[in-house]
């Protein structure tokens, strides 16, 4: 995708208490509907959904890979709508499958953990769960349906990981924008950055309370605000600010960490939380790390490698991680064009020494 392409969110974004009850009406305009989901995702959906659901169901394999998406397309054969019911990997798998089939995509998130249901971004992995590449669907979803009451089924750890992943929007963009000439900050870049700042302020103000509300199963304005911030507002940062608002250091290092198998069971947002600190150390913003420490402590976010199940710190062990993080086609380079593996490793050492 071209770096200066503005790619906002879905054609229709539907959010609110109980909006899934209108799903039959939304699907009535389609002739052949196929559903892509996971085992747990569909169980949660079935327990909540108030109507019969008589559509063919296809299970993804958990990898979010081109291989699995292609296999699903071959199994479905023909559809004019693909409905993704699940988390981020289900959504990204369905984006590829829908595009392959020439079908419209409808996304029903079953948990609040990232902006995948909103954006055309595809985080693709190989079948062995190592990172493949960041790709972009040719068009966004036709519809994303965010039922805030249904999403009270979100596991608390996923919600917290989503908060961390969304927090990165501000810090990743700020590290880029601080070095941009004023004339390079287009109207759209400025809008994206103001959105990122709004998101950060919403999270700091509401996230801890929203977690408490989720823990007791109470739908509150705070929970609804954080839900829409994680899913929709986060997606609009990159949607408007183009390459300057999508990812930078934290996500590039996150992707590199996929080469350490012990991190595969750690939630995406939790890895990103640690990587925010490494990025802040890289840019010598240790004062910001200390400002964030109480927020991290309140949400029990990772602050050390051991929190990601990584027990080694020797340079050779991190070689593949560092090599990937500084690749020219990755996004850490947007912060520092002169980035090197050694500089990133020094930032990791600095965080481990805090």
Coordinates of C-alpha atoms in Angstrom, one line a residue:
X1 CA 0.0 0.0 0.0
X2 CA 1.2 3.5 -0.8
X3 CA 2.6 5.3 2.3
X4 CA 0.3 8.3 1.6
X5 CA -2.9 6.4 1.2
X6 CA -5.6 7.4 3.7
X7 CA -7.4 4.2 4.8
X8 CA -10.1 4.9 7.3
X9 CA -12.3 2.2 8.9
X10 CA -15.2 0.1 7.8
X11 CA -18.0 1.2 5.6
X12 CA -20.3 1.0 8.6
X13 CA -19.3 0.9 12.3
X14 CA -22.2 -0.1 14.5
X15 CA -21.6 0.2 18.3
X16 CA -23.9 0.0 21.3
X17 CA -25.8 -2.1 23.8
X18 CA -27.4 -5.1 22.2
X19 CA -26.7 -4.1 18.5
X20 CA -26.1 -7.8 17.6
X21 CA -29.9 -8.4 17.8
X22 CA -30.1 -6.6 14.5
X23 CA -27.7 -8.9 12.7
X24 CA -30.4 -10.8 10.7
X25 CA -31.4 -7.5 9.1
X26 CA -27.8 -6.7 8.3
X27 CA -27.2 -10.1 6.7
X28 CA -30.5 -10.1 4.8
X29 CA -29.0 -8.3 1.8
X30 CA -26.6 -11.2 1.1
X31 CA -27.3 -14.4 -0.6
X32 CA -24.4 -16.6 0.4
X33 CA -22.9 -16.0 3.9
X34 CA -19.9 -17.9 5.2
X35 CA -18.7 -17.6 8.8
X36 CA -15.1 -17.8 9.9
X37 CA -14.5 -18.3 13.6
X38 CA -12.7 -20.1 16.3
X39 CA -13.9 -22.7 18.8
X40 CA -14.0 -20.5 21.9
X41 CA -15.1 -17.4 19.9
X42 CA -18.2 -19.2 18.5
X43 CA -19.1 -20.7 21.8
X44 CA -19.2 -17.2 23.4
X45 CA -21.2 -15.8 20.4
X46 CA -23.7 -18.7 20.5
X47 CA -24.3 -18.2 24.2
X48 CA -25.2 -14.6 23.7
X49 CA -26.8 -14.4 20.3
X50 CA -30.7 -14.2 20.6
X51 CA -31.6 -15.7 17.1
X52 CA -31.0 -18.8 15.2
X53 CA -27.8 -18.8 13.2
X54 CA -28.1 -21.1 10.2
X55 CA -24.9 -20.3 8.2
X56 CA -22.0 -22.6 7.3
X57 CA -19.3 -22.3 9.9
X58 CA -15.6 -22.6 9.1
X59 CA -12.9 -22.8 11.8
X60 CA -9.6 -21.0 11.4
X61 CA -6.4 -22.7 12.6
X62 CA -5.2 -20.0 14.9
X63 CA -2.2 -18.9 12.8
X64 CA -3.5 -15.9 10.9
X65 CA -1.6 -17.1 7.9
X66 CA -2.1 -16.7 4.2
X67 CA -2.0 -20.5 4.0
X68 CA -5.0 -21.0 6.3
X69 CA -6.9 -18.1 4.7
X70 CA -6.4 -19.7 1.3
X71 CA -7.5 -23.1 2.5
X72 CA -10.7 -21.5 4.0
X73 CA -11.4 -19.8 0.7
X74 CA -11.1 -23.1 -1.1
X75 CA -13.4 -24.8 1.4
X76 CA -16.0 -22.0 1.1
X77 CA -15.7 -21.8 -2.7
X78 CA -18.3 -19.1 -3.1
X79 CA -19.8 -16.4 -0.9
X80 CA -20.9 -12.8 -1.2
X81 CA -20.3 -12.1 2.5
X82 CA -17.7 -13.5 5.0
X83 CA -18.6 -13.0 8.6
X84 CA -15.6 -13.0 11.0
X85 CA -16.6 -13.9 14.6
X86 CA -13.7 -13.7 17.0
X87 CA -10.5 -11.8 17.9
X88 CA -7.8 -10.1 15.9
X89 CA -6.4 -13.2 14.2
X90 CA -9.9 -14.4 13.1
X91 CA -10.5 -10.9 11.7
X92 CA -7.2 -10.8 9.8
X93 CA -7.7 -14.3 8.5
X94 CA -11.1 -13.4 7.2
X95 CA -9.8 -10.3 5.5
X96 CA -7.6 -12.4 3.3
X97 CA -10.3 -15.0 2.7
X98 CA -13.0 -12.4 1.8
X99 CA -10.6 -10.7 -0.6
X100 CA -9.7 -14.0 -2.2
X101 CA -13.4 -14.7 -2.7
X102 CA -14.4 -11.2 -3.8
X103 CA -16.8 -11.1 -0.8
X104 CA -17.8 -8.4 1.6
X105 CA -16.4 -8.7 5.1
X106 CA -18.5 -8.3 8.3
X107 CA -16.5 -8.4 11.5
X108 CA -18.1 -9.2 14.9
X109 CA -15.4 -9.0 17.6
X110 CA -15.9 -11.3 20.5
X111 CA -13.4 -9.5 22.7
X112 CA -11.9 -6.1 23.1
X113 CA -8.2 -6.4 22.4
X114 CA -7.1 -4.5 19.3
X115 CA -8.2 -2.5 16.3
X116 CA -8.1 -5.4 13.9
X117 CA -12.0 -5.4 13.5
X118 CA -11.8 -1.8 12.3
X119 CA -8.7 -1.5 10.0
X120 CA -7.8 -2.9 6.7
X121 CA -4.4 -3.9 8.2
X122 CA -3.5 -7.6 8.1
X123 CA -0.9 -8.9 10.5
X124 CA 0.1 -12.1 8.7
X125 CA 2.1 -14.9 10.3
X126 CA 3.6 -18.1 8.9
X127 CA 1.9 -21.4 10.0
X128 CA 4.6 -21.7 12.7
X129 CA 3.4 -18.4 14.2
X130 CA 6.6 -16.4 13.3
X131 CA 5.8 -13.0 11.7
X132 CA 5.3 -13.0 7.9
X133 CA 4.5 -9.4 7.1
X134 CA 2.1 -6.5 7.6
X135 CA -0.3 -6.3 4.7
X136 CA -3.4 -4.3 3.7
X137 CA -6.7 -5.5 2.4
X138 CA -7.7 -3.9 -0.9
X139 CA -10.8 -2.5 0.9
X140 CA -12.0 -2.2 4.4
X141 CA -14.8 -4.2 6.1
X142 CA -18.3 -3.6 4.9
X143 CA -19.4 -3.6 8.5
X144 CA -18.1 -3.9 12.0
X145 CA -20.6 -4.7 14.7
X146 CA -19.5 -3.8 18.3
X147 CA -22.0 -4.9 20.8
X148 CA -20.8 -3.5 24.1
X149 CA -22.9 -5.7 26.3
X150 CA -21.8 -8.8 24.4
X151 CA -18.2 -7.6 24.8
X152 CA -18.5 -7.8 28.6
X153 CA -17.6 -11.5 27.9
X154 CA -14.0 -10.3 27.1
X155 CA -11.5 -12.0 29.4
X156 CA -9.9 -9.3 31.6
X157 CA -6.4 -10.2 30.5
X158 CA -7.3 -9.6 26.8
X159 CA -8.9 -6.3 27.7
X160 CA -5.9 -5.1 29.5
X161 CA -3.7 -6.3 26.6
X162 CA -5.9 -4.3 24.3
X163 CA -5.5 -1.2 26.5
X164 CA -1.7 -1.6 26.2
X165 CA -1.8 -2.1 22.4
X166 CA -3.9 1.0 22.1
X167 CA -1.7 3.1 24.4
X168 CA 1.2 2.4 21.9
X169 CA -0.6 4.5 19.3
X170 CA 0.3 7.8 21.0
X171 CA 3.9 6.9 21.9
X172 CA 4.7 5.3 18.6
X173 CA 3.4 8.3 16.7
X174 CA 4.8 10.9 19.0
X175 CA 8.3 9.5 18.5
X176 CA 7.9 10.0 14.7
X177 CA 6.2 13.4 14.8
X178 CA 8.7 15.0 17.2
X179 CA 11.3 14.9 14.4
X180 CA 9.0 16.0 11.5
X181 CA 9.2 19.5 10.0
X182 CA 6.1 21.5 10.6
X183 CA 5.4 21.6 6.8
X184 CA 5.5 17.8 6.7
X185 CA 2.7 17.6 9.2
X186 CA -0.2 17.5 6.9
X187 CA -3.8 18.2 8.0
X188 CA -4.4 14.4 8.1
X189 CA -1.2 13.7 10.1
X190 CA -2.2 16.3 12.6
X191 CA -5.7 14.8 12.9
X192 CA -4.2 11.4 13.4
X193 CA -1.9 12.7 16.1
X194 CA -4.6 14.5 17.9
X195 CA -6.6 11.3 17.8
X196 CA -3.7 9.4 19.3
X197 CA -3.4 12.0 22.1
X198 CA -7.1 11.8 22.8
X199 CA -6.8 8.0 23.0
X200 CA -3.9 8.2 25.5
X201 CA -5.9 10.7 27.7
X202 CA -9.0 8.4 27.5
X203 CA -7.0 5.4 28.6
X204 CA -5.2 7.2 31.5
X205 CA -8.6 8.6 32.7
X206 CA -10.9 5.6 32.1
X207 CA -9.0 2.3 31.6
X208 CA -8.5 1.3 35.2
X209 CA -12.1 1.9 36.0
X210 CA -13.2 0.1 32.8
X211 CA -11.2 -2.9 33.9
X212 CA -13.0 -2.9 37.3
X213 CA -16.4 -2.6 35.5
X214 CA -15.5 -5.5 33.3
X215 CA -14.5 -7.6 36.3
X216 CA -18.0 -7.3 37.7
X217 CA -19.8 -7.5 34.4
X218 CA -21.2 -4.0 34.4
X219 CA -21.7 -2.1 31.2
X220 CA -20.7 1.5 32.0
X221 CA -19.9 4.6 30.0
X222 CA -16.2 4.1 30.9
X223 CA -16.2 0.5 29.5
X224 CA -18.0 1.7 26.3
X225 CA -15.5 4.5 25.8
X226 CA -12.5 2.3 26.2
X227 CA -14.1 -0.3 23.9
X228 CA -14.5 2.2 21.1
X229 CA -11.1 3.7 21.8
X230 CA -9.4 0.3 21.4
X231 CA -11.4 -0.9 18.4
X232 CA -12.3 2.3 16.4
X233 CA -10.3 5.3 17.5
X234 CA -7.0 3.4 17.4
X235 CA -7.8 2.3 13.9
X236 CA -8.4 5.9 12.8
X237 CA -4.9 7.1 14.0
X238 CA -3.2 5.1 11.2
X239 CA -6.3 5.5 8.9
X240 CA -5.7 9.3 8.7
X241 CA -2.0 9.7 9.6
X242 CA -0.9 7.1 7.0
X243 CA 2.5 5.5 7.7
X244 CA 3.2 8.1 10.5
X245 CA 0.3 6.8 12.6
X246 CA 0.4 3.1 12.2
X247 CA 3.3 1.6 14.0
X248 CA 6.9 2.4 14.8
X249 CA 9.4 1.1 17.4
X250 CA 7.2 -0.8 19.8
X251 CA 5.4 -2.9 17.2
X252 CA 8.6 -3.5 15.2
X253 CA 10.2 -5.0 18.3
X254 CA 7.1 -6.9 19.0
X255 CA 7.2 -8.5 15.6
X256 CA 10.9 -9.3 16.2
X257 CA 10.0 -11.0 19.4
X258 CA 8.0 -13.6 17.5
X259 CA 11.3 -15.3 16.8
X260 CA 11.5 -16.2 20.5
X261 CA 9.1 -19.2 20.8
X262 CA 8.6 -18.6 24.5
X263 CA 6.7 -15.3 23.7
X264 CA 4.1 -17.0 21.5
X265 CA 1.7 -17.6 24.4
X266 CA 2.0 -14.0 25.6
X267 CA -0.8 -11.7 24.4
X268 CA 0.0 -9.3 21.6
X269 CA -0.8 -6.2 23.7
X270 CA 1.3 -7.4 26.6
X271 CA 4.3 -7.8 24.4
X272 CA 3.6 -4.3 23.0
X273 CA 3.4 -2.9 26.5
X274 CA 7.0 -4.0 27.2
X275 CA 8.1 -2.8 23.8
X276 CA 6.7 0.7 24.5
X277 CA 9.2 0.9 27.4
X278 CA 12.1 -0.2 25.1
X279 CA 11.1 2.4 22.5
X280 CA 11.0 5.1 25.2
X281 CA 14.5 3.9 26.4
X282 CA 15.7 4.1 22.9
X283 CA 14.6 7.7 22.6
X284 CA 16.0 8.5 26.1
X285 CA 12.5 9.2 27.5
X286 CA 13.1 7.6 30.9
X287 CA 11.0 10.3 32.5
X288 CA 8.0 9.1 30.5
X289 CA 8.6 5.5 31.6
X290 CA 8.4 6.7 35.2
X291 CA 5.2 8.6 34.5
X292 CA 3.7 5.4 33.1
X293 CA 4.9 3.2 35.9
X294 CA 1.8 3.6 38.1
X295 CA -0.5 2.9 35.2
X296 CA 1.5 -0.2 34.3
X297 CA 1.5 -1.4 37.9
X298 CA -2.2 -0.9 38.3
X299 CA -2.9 -3.0 35.3
X300 CA -0.1 -5.5 35.9
X301 CA 1.5 -4.8 32.5
X302 CA 4.8 -6.3 31.6
X303 CA 7.8 -4.2 32.5
X304 CA 10.6 -6.8 32.2
X305 CA 11.5 -9.6 29.8
X306 CA 10.7 -12.2 32.4
X307 CA 7.1 -11.0 32.2
X308 CA 7.2 -12.3 28.5
X309 CA 8.7 -15.6 29.7
X310 CA 12.1 -14.6 28.3
X311 CA 14.9 -15.5 30.8
X312 CA 18.0 -14.9 28.7
X313 CA 19.5 -11.5 27.9
X314 CA 22.7 -12.4 26.0
X315 CA 23.2 -10.5 22.7
X316 CA 23.5 -13.6 20.6
X317 CA 20.1 -14.9 21.8
X318 CA 18.4 -11.7 20.5
X319 CA 20.2 -11.7 17.1
X320 CA 17.1 -12.6 15.1
X321 CA 14.8 -10.3 17.1
X322 CA 17.1 -7.3 16.6
X323 CA 17.7 -8.1 12.9
X324 CA 14.0 -8.1 12.3
X325 CA 13.2 -5.0 14.3
X326 CA 15.6 -2.8 12.4
X327 CA 14.7 -4.0 8.9
X328 CA 14.2 -1.2 6.4
X329 CA 10.7 -2.4 5.7
X330 CA 9.8 -2.5 9.4
X331 CA 8.8 0.7 11.3
X332 CA 11.4 1.3 14.0
X333 CA 13.4 3.1 11.3
X334 CA 10.7 5.8 11.2
X335 CA 12.0 6.9 14.6
X336 CA 15.7 6.7 13.7
X337 CA 16.9 6.2 10.1
X338 CA 20.3 5.3 11.5
X339 CA 18.9 2.6 13.7
X340 CA 21.1 -0.5 14.4
X341 CA 20.6 -3.8 16.2
X342 CA 23.1 -2.7 18.8
X343 CA 21.1 0.5 19.6
X344 CA 17.9 -1.5 20.1
X345 CA 19.8 -4.1 22.3
X346 CA 21.1 -1.2 24.4
X347 CA 17.6 0.0 25.0
X348 CA 16.5 -3.5 26.1
X349 CA 19.4 -3.6 28.5
X350 CA 18.5 -0.2 29.8
X351 CA 14.9 -1.3 30.5
X352 CA 16.1 -4.5 32.2
X353 CA 18.3 -2.4 34.4
X354 CA 15.5 -0.1 35.7

